[in-house]
mmCIF file of C-alpha atoms and ligand atoms in Angstrom:
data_model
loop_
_atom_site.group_PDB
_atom_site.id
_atom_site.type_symbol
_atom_site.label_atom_id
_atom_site.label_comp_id
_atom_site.label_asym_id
_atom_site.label_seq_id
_atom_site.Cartn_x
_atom_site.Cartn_y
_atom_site.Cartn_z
ATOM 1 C CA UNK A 245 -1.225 -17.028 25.203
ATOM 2 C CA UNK A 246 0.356 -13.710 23.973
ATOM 3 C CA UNK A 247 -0.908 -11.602 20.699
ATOM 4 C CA UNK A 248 2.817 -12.950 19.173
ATOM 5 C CA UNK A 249 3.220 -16.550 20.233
ATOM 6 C CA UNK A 250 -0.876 -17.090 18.137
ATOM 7 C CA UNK A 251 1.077 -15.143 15.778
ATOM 8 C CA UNK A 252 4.221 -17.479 15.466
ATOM 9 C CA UNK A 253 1.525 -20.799 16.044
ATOM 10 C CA UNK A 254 -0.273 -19.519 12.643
ATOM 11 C CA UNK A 255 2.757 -19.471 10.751
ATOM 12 C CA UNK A 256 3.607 -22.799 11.284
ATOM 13 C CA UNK A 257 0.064 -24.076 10.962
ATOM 14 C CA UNK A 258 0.359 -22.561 7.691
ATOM 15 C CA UNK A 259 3.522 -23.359 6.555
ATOM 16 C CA UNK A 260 2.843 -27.391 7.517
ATOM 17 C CA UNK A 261 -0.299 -27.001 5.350
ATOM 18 C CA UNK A 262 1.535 -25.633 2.623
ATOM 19 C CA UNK A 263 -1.168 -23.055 1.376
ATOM 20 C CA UNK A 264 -1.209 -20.951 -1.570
ATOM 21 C CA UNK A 265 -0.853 -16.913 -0.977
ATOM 22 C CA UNK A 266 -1.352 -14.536 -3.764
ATOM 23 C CA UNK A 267 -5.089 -13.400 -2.022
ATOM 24 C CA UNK A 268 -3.583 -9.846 -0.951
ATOM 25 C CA UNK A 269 -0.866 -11.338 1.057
ATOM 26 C CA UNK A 270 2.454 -12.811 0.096
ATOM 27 C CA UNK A 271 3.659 -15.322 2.886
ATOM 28 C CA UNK A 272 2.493 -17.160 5.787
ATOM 29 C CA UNK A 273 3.421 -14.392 8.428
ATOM 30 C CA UNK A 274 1.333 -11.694 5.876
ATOM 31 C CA UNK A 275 -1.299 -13.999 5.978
ATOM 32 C CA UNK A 276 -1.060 -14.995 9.720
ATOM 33 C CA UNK A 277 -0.789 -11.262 10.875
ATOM 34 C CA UNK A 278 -3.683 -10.344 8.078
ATOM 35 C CA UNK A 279 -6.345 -12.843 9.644
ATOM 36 C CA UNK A 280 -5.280 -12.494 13.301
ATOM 37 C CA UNK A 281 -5.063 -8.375 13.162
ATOM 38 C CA UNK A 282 -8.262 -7.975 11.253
ATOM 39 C CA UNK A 283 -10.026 -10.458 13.570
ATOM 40 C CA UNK A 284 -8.911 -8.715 16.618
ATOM 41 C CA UNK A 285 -9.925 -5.100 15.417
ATOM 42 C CA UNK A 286 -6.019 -4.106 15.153
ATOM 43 C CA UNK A 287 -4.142 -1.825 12.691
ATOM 44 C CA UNK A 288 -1.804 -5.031 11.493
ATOM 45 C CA UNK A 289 0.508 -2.131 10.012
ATOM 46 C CA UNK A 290 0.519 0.231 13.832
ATOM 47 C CA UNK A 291 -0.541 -2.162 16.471
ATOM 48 C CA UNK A 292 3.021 -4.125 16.594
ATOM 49 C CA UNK A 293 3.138 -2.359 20.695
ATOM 50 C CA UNK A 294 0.337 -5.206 21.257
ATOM 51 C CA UNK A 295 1.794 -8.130 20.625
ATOM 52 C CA UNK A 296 2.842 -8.454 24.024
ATOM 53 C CA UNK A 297 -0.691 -8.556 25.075
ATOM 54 C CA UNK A 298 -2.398 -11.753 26.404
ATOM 55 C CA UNK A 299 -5.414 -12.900 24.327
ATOM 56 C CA UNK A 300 -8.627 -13.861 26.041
ATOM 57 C CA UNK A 301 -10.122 -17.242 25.858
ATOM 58 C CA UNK A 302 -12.818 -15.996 23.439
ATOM 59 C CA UNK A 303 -10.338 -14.224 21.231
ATOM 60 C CA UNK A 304 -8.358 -17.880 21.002
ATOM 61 C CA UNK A 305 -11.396 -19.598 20.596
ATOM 62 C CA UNK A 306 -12.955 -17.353 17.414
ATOM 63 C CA UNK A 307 -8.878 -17.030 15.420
ATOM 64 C CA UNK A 308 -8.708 -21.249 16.088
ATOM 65 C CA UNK A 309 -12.011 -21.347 14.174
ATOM 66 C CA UNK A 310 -10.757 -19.408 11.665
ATOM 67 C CA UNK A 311 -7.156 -20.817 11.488
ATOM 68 C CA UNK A 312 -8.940 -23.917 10.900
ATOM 69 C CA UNK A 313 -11.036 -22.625 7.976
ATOM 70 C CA UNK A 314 -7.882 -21.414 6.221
ATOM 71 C CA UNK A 315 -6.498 -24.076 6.311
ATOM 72 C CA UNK A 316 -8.525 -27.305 6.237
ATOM 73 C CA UNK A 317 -11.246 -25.490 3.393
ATOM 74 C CA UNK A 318 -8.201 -23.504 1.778
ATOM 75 C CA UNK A 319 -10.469 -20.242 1.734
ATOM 76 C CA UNK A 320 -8.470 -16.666 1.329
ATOM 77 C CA UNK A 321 -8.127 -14.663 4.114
ATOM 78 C CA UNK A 322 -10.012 -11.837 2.690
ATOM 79 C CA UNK A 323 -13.326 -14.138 2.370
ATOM 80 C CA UNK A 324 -12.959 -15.128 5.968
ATOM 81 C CA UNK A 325 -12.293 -11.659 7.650
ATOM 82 C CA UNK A 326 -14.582 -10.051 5.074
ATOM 83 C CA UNK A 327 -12.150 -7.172 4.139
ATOM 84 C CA UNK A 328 -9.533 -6.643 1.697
ATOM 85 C CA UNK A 329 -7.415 -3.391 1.279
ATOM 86 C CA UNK A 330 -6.519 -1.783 -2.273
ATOM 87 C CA UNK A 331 -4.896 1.031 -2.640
ATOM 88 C CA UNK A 332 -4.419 1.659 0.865
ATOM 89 C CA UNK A 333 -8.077 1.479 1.376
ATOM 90 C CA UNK A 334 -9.999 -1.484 3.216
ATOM 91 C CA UNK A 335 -13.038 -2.838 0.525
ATOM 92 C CA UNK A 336 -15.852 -4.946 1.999
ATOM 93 C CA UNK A 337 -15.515 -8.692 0.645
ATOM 94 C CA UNK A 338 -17.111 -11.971 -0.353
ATOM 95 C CA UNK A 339 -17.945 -14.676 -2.435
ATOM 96 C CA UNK A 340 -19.918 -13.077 -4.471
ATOM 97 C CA UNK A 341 -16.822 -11.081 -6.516
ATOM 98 C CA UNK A 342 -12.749 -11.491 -6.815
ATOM 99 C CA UNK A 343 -10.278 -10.809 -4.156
ATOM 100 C CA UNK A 344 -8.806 -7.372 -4.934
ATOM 101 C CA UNK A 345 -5.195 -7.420 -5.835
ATOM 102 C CA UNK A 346 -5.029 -6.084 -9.447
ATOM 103 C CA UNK A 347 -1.389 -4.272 -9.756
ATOM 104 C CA UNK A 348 -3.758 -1.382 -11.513
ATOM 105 C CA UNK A 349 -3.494 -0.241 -8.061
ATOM 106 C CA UNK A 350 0.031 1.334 -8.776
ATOM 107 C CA UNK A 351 -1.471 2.825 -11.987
ATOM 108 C CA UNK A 352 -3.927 5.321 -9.988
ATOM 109 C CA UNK A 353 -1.603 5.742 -7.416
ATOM 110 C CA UNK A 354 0.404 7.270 -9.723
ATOM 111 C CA UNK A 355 -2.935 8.713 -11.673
ATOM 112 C CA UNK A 356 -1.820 6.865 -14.607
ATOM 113 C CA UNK A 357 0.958 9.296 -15.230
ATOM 114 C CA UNK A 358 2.587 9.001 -17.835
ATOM 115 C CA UNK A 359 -0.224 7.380 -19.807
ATOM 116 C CA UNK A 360 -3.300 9.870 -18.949
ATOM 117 C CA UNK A 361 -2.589 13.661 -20.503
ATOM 118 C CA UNK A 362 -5.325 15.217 -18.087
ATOM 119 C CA UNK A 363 -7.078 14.554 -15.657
ATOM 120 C CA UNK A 364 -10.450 12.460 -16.153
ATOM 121 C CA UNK A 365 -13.830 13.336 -16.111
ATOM 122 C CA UNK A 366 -15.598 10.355 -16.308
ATOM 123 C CA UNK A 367 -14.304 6.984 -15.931
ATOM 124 C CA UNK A 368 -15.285 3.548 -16.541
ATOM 125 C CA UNK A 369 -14.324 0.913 -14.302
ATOM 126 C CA UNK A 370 -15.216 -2.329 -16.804
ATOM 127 C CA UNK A 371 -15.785 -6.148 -15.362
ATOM 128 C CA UNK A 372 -15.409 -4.300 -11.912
ATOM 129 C CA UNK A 373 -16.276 -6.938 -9.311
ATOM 130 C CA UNK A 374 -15.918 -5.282 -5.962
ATOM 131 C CA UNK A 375 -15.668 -2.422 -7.478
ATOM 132 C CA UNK A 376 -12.577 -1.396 -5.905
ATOM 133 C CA UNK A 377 -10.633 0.004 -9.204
ATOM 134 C CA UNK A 378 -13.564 1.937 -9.844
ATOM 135 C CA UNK A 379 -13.586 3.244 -6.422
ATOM 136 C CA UNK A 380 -9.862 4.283 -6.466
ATOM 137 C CA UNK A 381 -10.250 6.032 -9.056
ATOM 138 C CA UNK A 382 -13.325 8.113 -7.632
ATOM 139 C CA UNK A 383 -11.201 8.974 -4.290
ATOM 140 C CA UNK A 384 -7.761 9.771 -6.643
ATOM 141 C CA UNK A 385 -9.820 11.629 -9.017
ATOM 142 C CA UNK A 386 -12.272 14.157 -6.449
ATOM 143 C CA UNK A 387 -14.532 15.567 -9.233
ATOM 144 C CA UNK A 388 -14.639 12.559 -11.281
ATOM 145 C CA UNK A 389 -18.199 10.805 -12.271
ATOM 146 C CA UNK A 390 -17.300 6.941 -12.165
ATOM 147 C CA UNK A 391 -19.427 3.782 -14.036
ATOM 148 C CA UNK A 392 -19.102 0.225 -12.239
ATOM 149 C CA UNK A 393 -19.802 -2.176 -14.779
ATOM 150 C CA UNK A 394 -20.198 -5.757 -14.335
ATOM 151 C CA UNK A 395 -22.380 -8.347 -15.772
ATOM 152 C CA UNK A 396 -22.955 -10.210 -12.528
ATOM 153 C CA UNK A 397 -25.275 -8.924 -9.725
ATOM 154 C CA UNK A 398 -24.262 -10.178 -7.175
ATOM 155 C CA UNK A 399 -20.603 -8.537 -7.662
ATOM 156 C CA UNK A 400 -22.769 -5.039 -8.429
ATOM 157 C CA UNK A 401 -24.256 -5.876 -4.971
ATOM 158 C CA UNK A 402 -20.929 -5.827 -3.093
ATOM 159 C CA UNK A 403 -19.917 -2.673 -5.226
ATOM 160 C CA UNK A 404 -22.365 -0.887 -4.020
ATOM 161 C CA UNK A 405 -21.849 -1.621 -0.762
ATOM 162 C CA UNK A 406 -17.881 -0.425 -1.175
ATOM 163 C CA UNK A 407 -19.481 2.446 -2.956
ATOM 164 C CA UNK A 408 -21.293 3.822 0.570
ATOM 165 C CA UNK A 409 -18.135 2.659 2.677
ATOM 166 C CA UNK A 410 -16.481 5.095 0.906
ATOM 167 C CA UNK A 411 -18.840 7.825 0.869
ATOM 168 C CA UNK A 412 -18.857 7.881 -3.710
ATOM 169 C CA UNK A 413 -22.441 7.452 -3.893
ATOM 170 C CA UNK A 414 -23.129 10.863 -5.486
ATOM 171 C CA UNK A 415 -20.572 10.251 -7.887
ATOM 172 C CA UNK A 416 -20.317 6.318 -8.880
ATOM 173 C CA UNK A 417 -23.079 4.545 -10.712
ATOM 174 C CA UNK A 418 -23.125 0.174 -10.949
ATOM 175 C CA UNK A 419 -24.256 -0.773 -14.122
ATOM 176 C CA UNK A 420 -25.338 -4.325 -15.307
ATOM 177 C CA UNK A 421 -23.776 -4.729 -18.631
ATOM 178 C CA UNK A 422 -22.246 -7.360 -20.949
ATOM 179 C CA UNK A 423 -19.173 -5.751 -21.325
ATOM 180 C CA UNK A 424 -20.414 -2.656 -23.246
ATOM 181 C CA UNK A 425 -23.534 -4.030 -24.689
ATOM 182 C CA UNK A 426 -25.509 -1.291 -21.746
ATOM 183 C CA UNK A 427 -23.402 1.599 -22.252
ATOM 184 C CA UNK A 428 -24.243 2.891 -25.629
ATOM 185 C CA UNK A 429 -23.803 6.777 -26.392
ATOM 186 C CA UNK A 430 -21.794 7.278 -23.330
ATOM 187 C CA UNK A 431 -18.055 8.184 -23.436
ATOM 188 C CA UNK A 432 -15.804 8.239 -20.941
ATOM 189 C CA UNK A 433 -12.039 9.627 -20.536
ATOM 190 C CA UNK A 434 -10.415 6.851 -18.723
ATOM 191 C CA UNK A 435 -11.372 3.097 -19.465
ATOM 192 C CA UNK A 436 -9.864 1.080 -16.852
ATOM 193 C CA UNK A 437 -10.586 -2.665 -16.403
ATOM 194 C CA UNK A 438 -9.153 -5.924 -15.285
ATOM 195 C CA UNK A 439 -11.240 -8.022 -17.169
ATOM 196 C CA UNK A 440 -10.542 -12.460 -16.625
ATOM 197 C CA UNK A 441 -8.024 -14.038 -18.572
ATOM 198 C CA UNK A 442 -7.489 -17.231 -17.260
ATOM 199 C CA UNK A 443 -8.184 -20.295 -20.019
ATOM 200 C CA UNK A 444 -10.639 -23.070 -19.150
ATOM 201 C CA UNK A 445 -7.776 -25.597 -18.895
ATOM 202 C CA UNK A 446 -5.666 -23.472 -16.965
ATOM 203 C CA UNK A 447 -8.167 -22.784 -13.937
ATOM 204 C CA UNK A 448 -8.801 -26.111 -12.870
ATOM 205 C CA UNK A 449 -4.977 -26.477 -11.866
ATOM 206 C CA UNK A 450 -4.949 -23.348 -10.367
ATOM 207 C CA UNK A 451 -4.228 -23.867 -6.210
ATOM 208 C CA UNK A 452 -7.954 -24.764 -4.049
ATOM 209 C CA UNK A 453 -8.177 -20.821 -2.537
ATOM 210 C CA UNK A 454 -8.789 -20.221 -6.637
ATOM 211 C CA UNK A 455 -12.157 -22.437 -6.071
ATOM 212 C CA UNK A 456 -13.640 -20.302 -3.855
ATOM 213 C CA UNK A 457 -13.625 -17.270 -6.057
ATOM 214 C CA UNK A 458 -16.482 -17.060 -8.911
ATOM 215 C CA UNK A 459 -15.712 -18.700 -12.083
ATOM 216 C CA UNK A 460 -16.692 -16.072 -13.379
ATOM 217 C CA UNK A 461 -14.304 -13.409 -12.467
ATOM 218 C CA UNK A 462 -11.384 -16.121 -13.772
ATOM 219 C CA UNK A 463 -12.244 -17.939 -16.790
ATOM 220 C CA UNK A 464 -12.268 -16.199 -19.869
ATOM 221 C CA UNK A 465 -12.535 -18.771 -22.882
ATOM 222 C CA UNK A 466 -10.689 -21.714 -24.255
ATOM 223 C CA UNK A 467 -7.620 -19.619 -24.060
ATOM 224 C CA UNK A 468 -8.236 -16.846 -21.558
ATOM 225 C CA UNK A 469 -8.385 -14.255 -24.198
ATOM 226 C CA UNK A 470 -11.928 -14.250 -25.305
ATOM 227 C CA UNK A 471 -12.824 -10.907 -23.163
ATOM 228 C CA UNK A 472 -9.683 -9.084 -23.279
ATOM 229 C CA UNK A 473 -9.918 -9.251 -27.206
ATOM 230 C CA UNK A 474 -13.454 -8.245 -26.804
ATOM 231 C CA UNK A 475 -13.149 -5.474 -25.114
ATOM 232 C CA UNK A 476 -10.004 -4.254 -27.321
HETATM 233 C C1 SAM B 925 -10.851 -10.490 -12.782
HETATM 234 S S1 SAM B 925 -12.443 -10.015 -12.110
HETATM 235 C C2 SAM B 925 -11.983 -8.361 -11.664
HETATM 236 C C3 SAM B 925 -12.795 -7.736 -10.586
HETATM 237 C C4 SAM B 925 -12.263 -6.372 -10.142
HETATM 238 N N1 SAM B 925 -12.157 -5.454 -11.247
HETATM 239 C C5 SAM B 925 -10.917 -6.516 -9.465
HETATM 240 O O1 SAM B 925 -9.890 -6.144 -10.030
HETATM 241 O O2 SAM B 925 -10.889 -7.027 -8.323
HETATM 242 C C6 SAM B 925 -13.380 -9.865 -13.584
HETATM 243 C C7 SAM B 925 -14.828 -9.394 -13.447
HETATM 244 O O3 SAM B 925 -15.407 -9.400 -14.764
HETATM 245 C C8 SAM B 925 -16.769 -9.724 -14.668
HETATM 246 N N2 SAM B 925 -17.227 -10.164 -15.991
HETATM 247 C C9 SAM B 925 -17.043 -11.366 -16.596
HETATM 248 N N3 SAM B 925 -17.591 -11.373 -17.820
HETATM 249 C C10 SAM B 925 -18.136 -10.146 -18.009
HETATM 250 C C11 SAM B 925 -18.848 -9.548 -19.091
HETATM 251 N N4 SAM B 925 -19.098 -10.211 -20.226
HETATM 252 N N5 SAM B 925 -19.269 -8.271 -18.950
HETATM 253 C C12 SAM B 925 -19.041 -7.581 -17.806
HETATM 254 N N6 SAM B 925 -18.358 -8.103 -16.744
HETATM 255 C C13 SAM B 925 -17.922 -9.365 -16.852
HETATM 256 C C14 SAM B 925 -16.811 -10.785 -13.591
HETATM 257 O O4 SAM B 925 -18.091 -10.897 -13.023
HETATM 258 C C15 SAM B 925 -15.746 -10.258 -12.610
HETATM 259 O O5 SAM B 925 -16.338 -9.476 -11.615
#
């Protein structure tokens, strides 16, 4: 089978299941290209020259397994190739934290102009999961010292890991904190954070790939406020 007929099977395995995107991808040829590309090792955004190449029998037989997983356990894409890019940069994923797809990624693209005056010296990245907005930040801002703050483990765990994948070690700190119950006496210049705000009703009708990220990173209170407001 060629690179593009898998391709054109995946979108219609998807589309028949009628799965939810919003993981880093938008549609069921995103997604499809997103889990085939990664799996095979290809730039999905350069390697369209290979999609007249034949895949081998192992190559079918590891993207069925995982076509399957999408689709009959609803899990994102990112969880299942174990990468997911933000702000043009791939991040090591899991379980253990949210998918990255905060629209903050615009914001330090753009180094927060016209918000931030100058440019930052040190920056806190609060509830940072991954860590990837914290991360950004570090490679947009060269000289900048960078706290990761989140009050689960395991997600400080992952940052750290996207912390040496991106060579920030010298510069970015993970710090277990209740919001900013750990951080007293420090100041920063830039606060940035995507905190949860979903409400406790509202996430259990949320679409199944929701169930696979922690609870944690979603619910925020009885009406999805409870953090935001705390942190304000
Ligand atoms: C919406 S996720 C965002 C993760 C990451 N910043 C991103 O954009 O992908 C919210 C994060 O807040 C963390 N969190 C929840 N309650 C917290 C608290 N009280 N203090 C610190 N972090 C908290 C969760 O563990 C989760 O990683």
């Amino acid at each position: 089978m060629l690179l593009k007929e898998y391709v054109e099977f995946t979108v219609s395995e998807f589309s028949e299941a009628d799965l939810h995107y919003g993981h880093g991808t938008g549609t069921a040829l995103d997604d499809a290209v997103y889990l085939i590309y990664v799996t095979l090792g290809l730039e999905f955004d350069q390697d369209f020259r290979e999609s007249n190449r034949t895949l081998s029998e192992s190559e079918i037989s590891l993207l069925n397994q995982r076509v399957e997983q999408r689709v009959s356990e609803r899990r994102p894409v990112a969880y299942i190739v174990g990468e997911a890019w933000f702000c043009g940069q791939p991040y090591t994923i899991d379980e253990r934290a949210l998918i990255p797809r905060s629209p903050i990624a615009e914001l330090i693209q753009q180094r927060f102009a016209p918000l931030l005056q100058s440019t930052p010296g040190r920056i806190l990245d609060l509830c940072c999961g991954s860590g990837c907005i914290g991360i950004a930040c570090a490679l947009e801002f060269e000289a900048a010292k960078v706290d990761l703050v989140d009050l689960s483990s395991k997600c400080l765990e992952l940052a750290k890991i996207n912390m040496r994948r991106h060579g920030t070690f010298d510069r970015v700190r993970a710090v277990r904190s209740d919001l900013f119950s750990n951080l007293s006496g420090q100041r920063y210049d830039l606060v940035v954070s995507n905190p949860p705000y979903v409400s406790e009703q509202e996430v259990d009708s949320l679409p199944e790939e929701f169930r696979h990220e922690p609870r944690m990173g979603l619910v925020s209170g009885e009406e999805g406020l409870a953090i935001p407001l705390k942190i304000l």
